[in-house]
């Protein structure tokens, strides 16, 4: 498969360690860059391969691609063409934005698979090493499940059991040319890996949040169930995850600190990003540097999105900077501020307690017999913590889903969630007023094929067995 022909090199990367956030593993091994049989002769080197798998997850590429295609951004006049095809909905299968997600996710899977395929060869004799080895297997399985889950949500349509899924890669054959299984078959493999991973992670402290732990696996299973319309199961998994951590940031200071990476209380799992790492600077997708340092503002926040926030909402003060008025030259996405020396470099938050409350809200609202009281309680719990104002009662199921999606738009702005939320609920992307793209002034994306990313042309050319998505 072409994914294994793509080389990823990591220079000067550091990742936080397994036991605590102060332990640092200063290097990672790319098993494609050395003799593989030598890598897995020690448990330490084997762990370094797995650490590399975390960094290879294309979370920055994912959040950027989704932000471009949805209603989260406004084109700025200083943009030199960055992302314009995706934002104007004229994209093709040759866009780098989609290839970055595809190859990044399968690159991460490749590292995890190399660990799993060599698992029996890895020496471990002491009780501590035996326990660590089993734990690393759990992490590898969770990483593999997570990357495939990301891919199937983006490169397959809204869940339909018999629709085309994505190849679930467990081997390491660079010449393999897999076809696409059904979505049900893909999801079955994802669930199997999650189920096998969960008990192996029992000894990972919930305070270790940059590696997979049981809370993160339960959060992932809750989202999987939500995507598959198994709402009761989504509720069960979300509630189980809340037994590990139910704390929401509920002051201006703690909300601010969550996004400057000085407070991880609400987080369940995040990707560590430092200078030089694979997805290091999510903030620079939108603005290249501090404006005072000569940074170029490519993308403004959507004015419509800004107006969704009440004045006192703690999130508005963190997520935005500047004034949403013409010519918008100081109005920036400020969710990933980084620091003055490392602009835009922040950890990417994968799962947090906010996800769990919003899963509970949506699942209770959408199940066969909606429980609008439970949905409202979960929805209001998040809004109260964020000082978002009064949470008005839901009048019916449609009203509940509309309000929940609006709240998800506020909470998870520019996090790689918006496209998936609208797609899962059968809602259309609509831009309003000044947010409508001036070079292609179409307000609503009505072509449902465009809600699914195309398989990259480089992949379909290398693998004749992989079927392209409709419309590309």
XYZ file of C-alpha atoms in Angstrom:
472
model
C 0.000 0.000 0.000
C 1.367 3.411 -0.930
C 1.090 4.667 2.624
C 4.127 2.630 3.594
C 6.216 4.190 0.856
C 5.898 7.609 2.418
C 8.775 8.472 4.748
C 8.212 10.467 7.905
C 11.212 11.884 9.709
C 11.086 13.471 13.134
C 13.989 15.668 14.104
C 14.398 16.951 17.633
C 10.983 15.747 18.777
C 10.262 15.181 22.430
C 7.162 13.561 23.887
C 6.070 13.379 27.483
C 6.577 10.036 29.117
C 4.386 7.170 30.109
C 4.225 7.502 33.865
C 3.993 11.231 34.449
C 3.879 14.446 32.481
C 7.347 15.341 33.742
C 9.094 12.300 32.320
C 10.379 13.058 28.841
C 11.363 10.636 26.130
C 13.754 12.714 24.080
C 13.714 10.751 20.858
C 11.594 8.496 18.755
C 12.443 5.736 16.357
C 11.174 5.607 12.802
C 11.288 1.826 12.218
C 11.429 2.451 8.463
C 14.706 4.301 8.903
C 16.686 1.579 10.691
C 16.971 -2.215 10.576
C 13.635 -3.242 12.020
C 14.811 -6.416 13.733
C 17.248 -4.349 15.794
C 14.613 -1.882 16.952
C 12.563 -4.416 18.876
C 15.449 -6.003 20.765
C 14.753 -3.790 23.767
C 11.551 -2.663 25.443
C 12.808 0.921 25.538
C 13.341 1.091 21.778
C 9.979 -0.562 21.210
C 8.313 2.104 23.324
C 10.059 4.803 21.295
C 8.453 3.421 18.136
C 5.064 3.687 19.794
C 5.740 7.235 20.978
C 6.405 8.120 17.348
C 2.966 6.810 16.486
C 1.350 9.449 18.707
C 3.218 12.257 16.967
C 2.311 10.954 13.528
C -1.424 11.282 14.172
C -2.475 14.072 11.744
C -4.589 16.034 14.170
C -3.424 19.417 12.900
C -4.140 18.479 9.291
C -7.569 17.205 10.339
C -8.637 20.348 12.191
C -7.393 22.562 9.349
C -9.194 20.640 6.591
C -12.479 20.602 8.506
C -12.206 24.282 9.391
C -11.677 25.183 5.738
C -14.672 23.290 4.434
C -17.192 24.352 7.076
C -18.538 27.663 8.403
C -15.781 28.257 10.968
C -13.578 30.603 8.933
C -13.748 33.765 6.855
C -11.367 34.393 3.939
C -8.965 37.253 4.654
C -7.789 39.619 1.913
C -4.151 38.823 2.745
C -4.622 35.174 1.903
C -2.393 34.219 -1.032
C -4.435 31.205 -2.062
C -3.885 28.984 0.971
C -6.728 26.472 1.217
C -8.928 28.290 -1.293
C -10.032 25.188 -3.229
C -11.244 23.453 -0.078
C -12.901 26.577 1.297
C -14.627 27.337 -2.031
C -15.898 23.726 -2.287
C -14.123 23.290 -5.654
C -11.608 20.778 -4.302
C -10.435 17.626 -6.065
C -8.774 14.402 -4.985
C -5.393 16.057 -5.519
C -5.650 18.446 -2.560
C -2.770 18.274 -0.104
C -5.160 19.043 2.746
C -6.792 15.624 2.384
C -3.611 13.710 1.560
C -2.060 15.016 4.779
C -4.818 13.412 6.834
C -4.820 10.144 4.854
C -1.079 9.516 4.880
C -0.575 10.898 8.360
C -3.147 8.547 9.880
C -1.865 5.503 8.034
C 1.689 6.509 8.959
C 0.692 6.451 12.619
C -0.990 3.086 12.069
C 2.231 1.793 10.484
C 4.196 2.491 13.659
C 1.538 0.862 15.830
C 1.411 -2.187 13.555
C 5.177 -2.620 13.598
C 5.010 -2.731 17.385
C 2.144 -5.227 17.373
C 3.704 -7.464 14.718
C 6.945 -7.638 16.694
C 5.283 -7.863 20.102
C 6.291 -11.458 20.798
C 9.951 -10.659 20.079
C 10.188 -7.825 22.595
C 12.045 -9.005 25.720
C 10.446 -8.481 29.111
C 11.470 -10.495 32.174
C 10.794 -8.416 35.279
C 7.221 -7.979 36.509
C 7.488 -4.256 35.764
C 8.633 -4.829 32.196
C 5.991 -7.484 31.580
C 3.292 -5.078 32.785
C 4.690 -2.225 30.668
C 4.878 -4.424 27.589
C 1.200 -5.377 27.939
C 0.285 -1.744 28.521
C 2.130 -0.662 25.366
C 0.164 -3.246 23.416
C -3.026 -1.633 24.682
C -1.772 1.752 23.530
C -0.866 0.405 20.092
C -4.329 -1.100 19.651
C -5.987 2.149 20.745
C -3.821 4.196 18.379
C -4.700 1.895 15.496
C -8.400 2.124 16.308
C -8.282 5.908 16.689
C -6.591 6.557 13.344
C -8.953 4.282 11.449
C -11.907 5.923 13.207
C -10.664 9.330 12.085
C -10.283 8.073 8.521
C -13.671 6.370 8.233
C -15.483 9.438 9.549
C -13.787 11.661 6.978
C -13.319 9.431 3.918
C -16.591 7.497 4.151
C -20.147 8.895 4.135
C -22.476 9.304 7.060
C -22.767 5.861 8.631
C -24.479 3.290 6.466
C -23.619 -0.323 7.221
C -23.129 -1.324 3.569
C -21.442 1.860 2.320
C -17.738 1.904 1.500
C -15.491 1.987 4.554
C -11.716 2.396 4.539
C -8.975 -0.268 4.517
C -8.256 -1.490 8.028
C -4.527 -2.107 7.997
C -3.061 -4.641 10.401
C -0.055 -5.770 8.391
C 3.099 -4.147 7.064
C 3.196 -5.165 3.417
C 4.268 -2.144 1.370
C 3.053 -3.867 -1.801
C -0.441 -4.622 -0.496
C -3.314 -3.208 -2.534
C -6.334 -3.485 -0.237
C -9.871 -2.843 -1.381
C -12.454 -1.023 0.686
C -14.602 -3.091 3.069
C -18.059 -1.954 4.142
C -18.421 0.655 6.847
C -19.832 -1.982 9.176
C -16.757 -4.162 8.631
C -14.472 -1.183 9.275
C -16.293 -0.243 12.459
C -16.238 -3.846 13.664
C -12.436 -3.840 13.448
C -12.254 -0.491 15.253
C -14.474 -1.777 18.054
C -12.487 -5.008 18.334
C -9.253 -3.074 18.841
C -10.906 -0.806 21.427
C -12.290 -3.765 23.339
C -8.907 -5.495 23.394
C -7.069 -2.303 24.349
C -9.247 -1.258 27.278
C -8.277 -3.881 29.908
C -4.596 -3.602 28.969
C -4.630 0.075 30.005
C -5.883 -0.520 33.535
C -2.620 0.595 35.113
C -2.298 3.865 33.207
C -3.048 6.735 35.563
C -5.813 9.094 34.473
C -3.299 11.883 35.104
C -1.254 10.621 32.139
C -3.193 12.379 29.407
C -0.803 12.418 26.455
C -0.993 8.628 26.091
C -4.086 6.469 25.710
C -5.715 5.560 29.011
C -9.016 3.885 29.827
C -10.928 7.169 30.010
C -9.772 8.087 26.490
C -10.770 4.679 25.113
C -14.237 4.999 26.657
C -14.588 8.495 25.136
C -13.607 7.098 21.742
C -16.112 4.253 22.107
C -18.818 6.786 22.987
C -18.137 8.698 19.768
C -18.036 5.455 17.754
C -21.446 4.506 19.144
C -22.790 7.975 18.362
C -21.618 7.691 14.751
C -23.244 4.256 14.427
C -26.549 5.577 15.867
C -26.218 3.289 18.869
C -27.344 5.998 21.239
C -27.891 3.928 24.379
C -24.378 2.530 24.070
C -22.986 6.043 23.531
C -24.648 7.124 26.777
C -23.198 4.134 28.629
C -19.662 4.749 27.418
C -19.832 8.503 28.081
C -21.029 7.907 31.626
C -18.268 5.359 32.180
C -15.686 7.876 30.977
C -17.112 10.448 33.396
C -16.304 8.131 36.304
C -12.633 8.793 35.531
C -12.982 12.568 35.199
C -16.053 14.801 35.319
C -14.385 18.158 35.968
C -15.141 21.041 33.609
C -13.173 24.278 33.485
C -15.667 26.720 35.030
C -13.849 30.032 35.415
C -12.349 32.449 32.940
C -8.902 31.623 34.294
C -9.242 27.841 33.941
C -10.758 28.067 30.447
C -7.891 30.326 29.406
C -5.344 27.995 30.994
C -6.759 24.952 29.200
C -5.830 26.490 25.858
C -2.426 27.778 26.939
C -1.616 24.246 28.155
C -1.103 25.290 31.764
C -4.185 23.449 33.033
C -5.040 19.907 31.916
C -7.715 19.209 34.547
C -10.548 18.849 32.022
C -8.576 16.828 29.501
C -8.767 13.084 28.933
C -6.262 12.787 26.072
C -4.147 15.244 24.123
C -1.378 15.204 21.535
C 1.840 16.741 22.814
C 3.123 19.437 20.487
C 6.445 21.199 20.820
C 8.677 23.008 18.362
C 9.737 20.640 15.582
C 7.055 17.998 16.056
C 4.750 16.584 13.388
C 1.633 18.625 14.210
C 3.389 21.306 16.173
C 1.666 24.576 15.376
C -2.092 24.417 14.793
C -2.417 28.163 15.278
C -0.242 28.911 12.254
C -2.783 27.407 9.878
C -4.785 30.598 10.368
C -2.170 33.281 11.140
C 1.523 32.655 10.494
C 2.842 34.584 13.503
C 1.957 37.358 15.894
C 0.697 40.291 13.850
C 3.162 42.485 15.732
C 5.951 40.226 14.430
C 4.815 40.520 10.836
C 2.518 37.514 10.824
C 0.230 37.049 7.828
C -3.458 36.612 8.568
C -4.767 33.980 6.121
C -8.076 33.165 7.782
C -10.317 35.147 10.099
C -12.725 33.450 12.443
C -16.225 33.282 11.039
C -18.152 36.361 12.148
C -21.267 34.189 12.403
C -19.420 31.891 14.798
C -18.228 34.840 16.888
C -21.793 36.087 17.182
C -22.925 32.742 18.599
C -21.105 33.552 21.847
C -22.645 35.698 24.533
C -20.518 38.574 25.819
C -19.787 36.886 29.136
C -18.962 33.463 27.702
C -15.514 32.507 29.006
C -14.668 30.886 25.662
C -15.126 34.066 23.611
C -12.292 35.780 25.445
C -9.956 32.864 24.669
C -10.985 31.727 21.215
C -10.927 35.132 19.499
C -8.671 38.164 19.440
C -9.289 41.514 17.778
C -12.392 43.120 16.370
C -14.866 41.442 13.973
C -15.260 44.538 11.812
C -14.075 45.399 8.324
C -11.332 45.021 7.119
C -10.856 42.275 9.765
C -7.077 42.701 9.788
C -6.692 42.148 13.533
C -9.496 39.599 14.025
C -7.802 36.235 14.575
C -8.335 32.664 15.714
C -6.715 32.703 19.148
C -7.497 29.205 20.388
C -3.907 28.078 19.758
C -1.874 31.093 20.899
C 1.411 29.354 21.592
C 3.958 31.793 23.001
C 5.868 34.805 21.750
C 8.802 32.591 20.768
C 6.732 29.677 19.458
C 3.586 31.175 17.997
C 0.667 28.808 17.452
C 2.321 25.794 19.100
C -0.120 24.134 21.470
C -1.144 20.643 22.411
C -4.141 19.396 20.444
C -6.963 18.335 22.723
C -8.408 15.037 21.486
C -10.925 14.137 24.195
C -12.029 16.203 27.172
C -14.877 16.212 29.654
C -16.818 18.631 27.435
C -16.996 15.904 24.780
C -18.694 13.569 27.213
C -21.433 16.001 28.221
C -22.128 16.865 24.597
C -22.258 13.182 23.630
C -24.797 12.660 26.408
C -26.835 15.624 25.175
C -26.899 14.467 21.559
C -27.450 10.774 22.254
C -30.341 11.445 24.623
C -31.922 13.831 22.124
C -31.555 11.500 19.131
C -32.471 8.111 20.537
C -35.701 6.427 19.454
C -37.581 7.736 22.461
C -35.836 11.045 23.119
C -35.060 11.981 26.704
C -35.051 15.740 26.321
C -34.713 16.278 30.069
C -31.465 14.299 30.220
C -30.287 15.984 27.021
C -30.954 19.432 28.467
C -29.208 18.580 31.745
C -26.010 17.571 29.943
C -26.195 20.552 27.573
C -26.813 22.992 30.431
C -23.999 21.510 32.540
C -21.442 22.530 29.919
C -23.011 25.930 29.278
C -23.127 26.752 32.987
C -19.449 25.900 33.363
C -18.611 28.179 30.430
C -20.805 31.066 31.693
C -22.712 30.890 28.402
C -26.006 32.253 29.706
C -29.428 30.755 30.345
C -30.057 27.369 28.703
C -33.566 27.521 27.291
C -35.656 24.333 27.409
C -35.851 22.191 24.286
C -39.273 22.389 22.655
C -38.906 19.185 20.632
C -36.281 16.842 19.223
C -35.385 19.059 16.284
C -34.974 22.084 18.531
C -32.772 20.046 20.850
C -30.488 18.869 18.047
C -30.239 22.385 16.596
C -29.236 23.872 19.946
C -26.828 21.042 20.714
C -25.098 21.485 17.353
C -24.842 25.219 17.986
C -23.229 24.500 21.338
C -20.829 22.028 19.742
C -19.946 24.735 17.203
C -19.023 27.050 20.075
C -17.216 24.537 22.236
C -15.246 22.676 19.577
C -14.504 25.478 17.112
C -11.432 24.729 14.945
C -10.867 21.370 16.650
C -11.775 19.071 13.775
C -15.360 18.457 14.813
C -17.725 20.727 12.881
C -17.900 18.810 9.586
C -18.420 15.521 11.404
C -21.158 16.986 13.598
C -23.151 18.353 10.666
C -22.602 15.243 8.545
C -23.648 12.889 11.353
C -26.887 14.827 11.862
C -27.732 15.360 8.204
C -27.339 19.154 8.422
C -25.891 21.372 5.685
C -22.946 23.761 5.878
C -24.251 27.310 5.485
C -22.235 30.509 5.567
C -23.877 33.840 6.231
C -23.235 37.453 5.293
C -19.577 38.480 5.217
C -18.515 34.875 5.812
C -19.624 33.836 2.309
C -16.500 33.272 0.216
C -16.110 36.196 -2.174
C -14.480 34.131 -4.933
C -17.296 31.572 -4.952
C -20.307 33.295 -3.369
C -22.381 30.208 -2.629
C -23.931 30.216 0.823
C -24.826 26.534 1.283
C -22.978 23.340 0.367
C -25.786 21.221 -1.087
C -23.636 18.557 -2.785
C -23.668 15.789 -0.173
C -20.692 14.071 -1.834
C -18.559 17.031 -0.701
C -19.133 16.139 2.959
C -16.868 13.128 2.393
C -13.188 13.660 1.609
C -11.883 12.142 -1.638
C -9.343 9.336 -1.514
C -6.058 11.026 -2.569
C -5.240 10.631 -6.252
C -1.777 9.341 -5.368
C -3.453 6.469 -3.500
C -5.930 5.506 -6.215
C -3.164 5.621 -8.834
C -0.943 3.323 -6.766
C -3.740 0.943 -5.764
C -6.234 -0.050 -8.488
C -8.319 -1.946 -5.920
C -9.274 1.101 -3.896
C -12.502 2.690 -5.065
C -12.843 6.474 -5.202
C -15.733 8.168 -3.448
C -18.710 9.344 -5.518
C -18.382 12.763 -7.106
C -14.599 12.753 -7.539
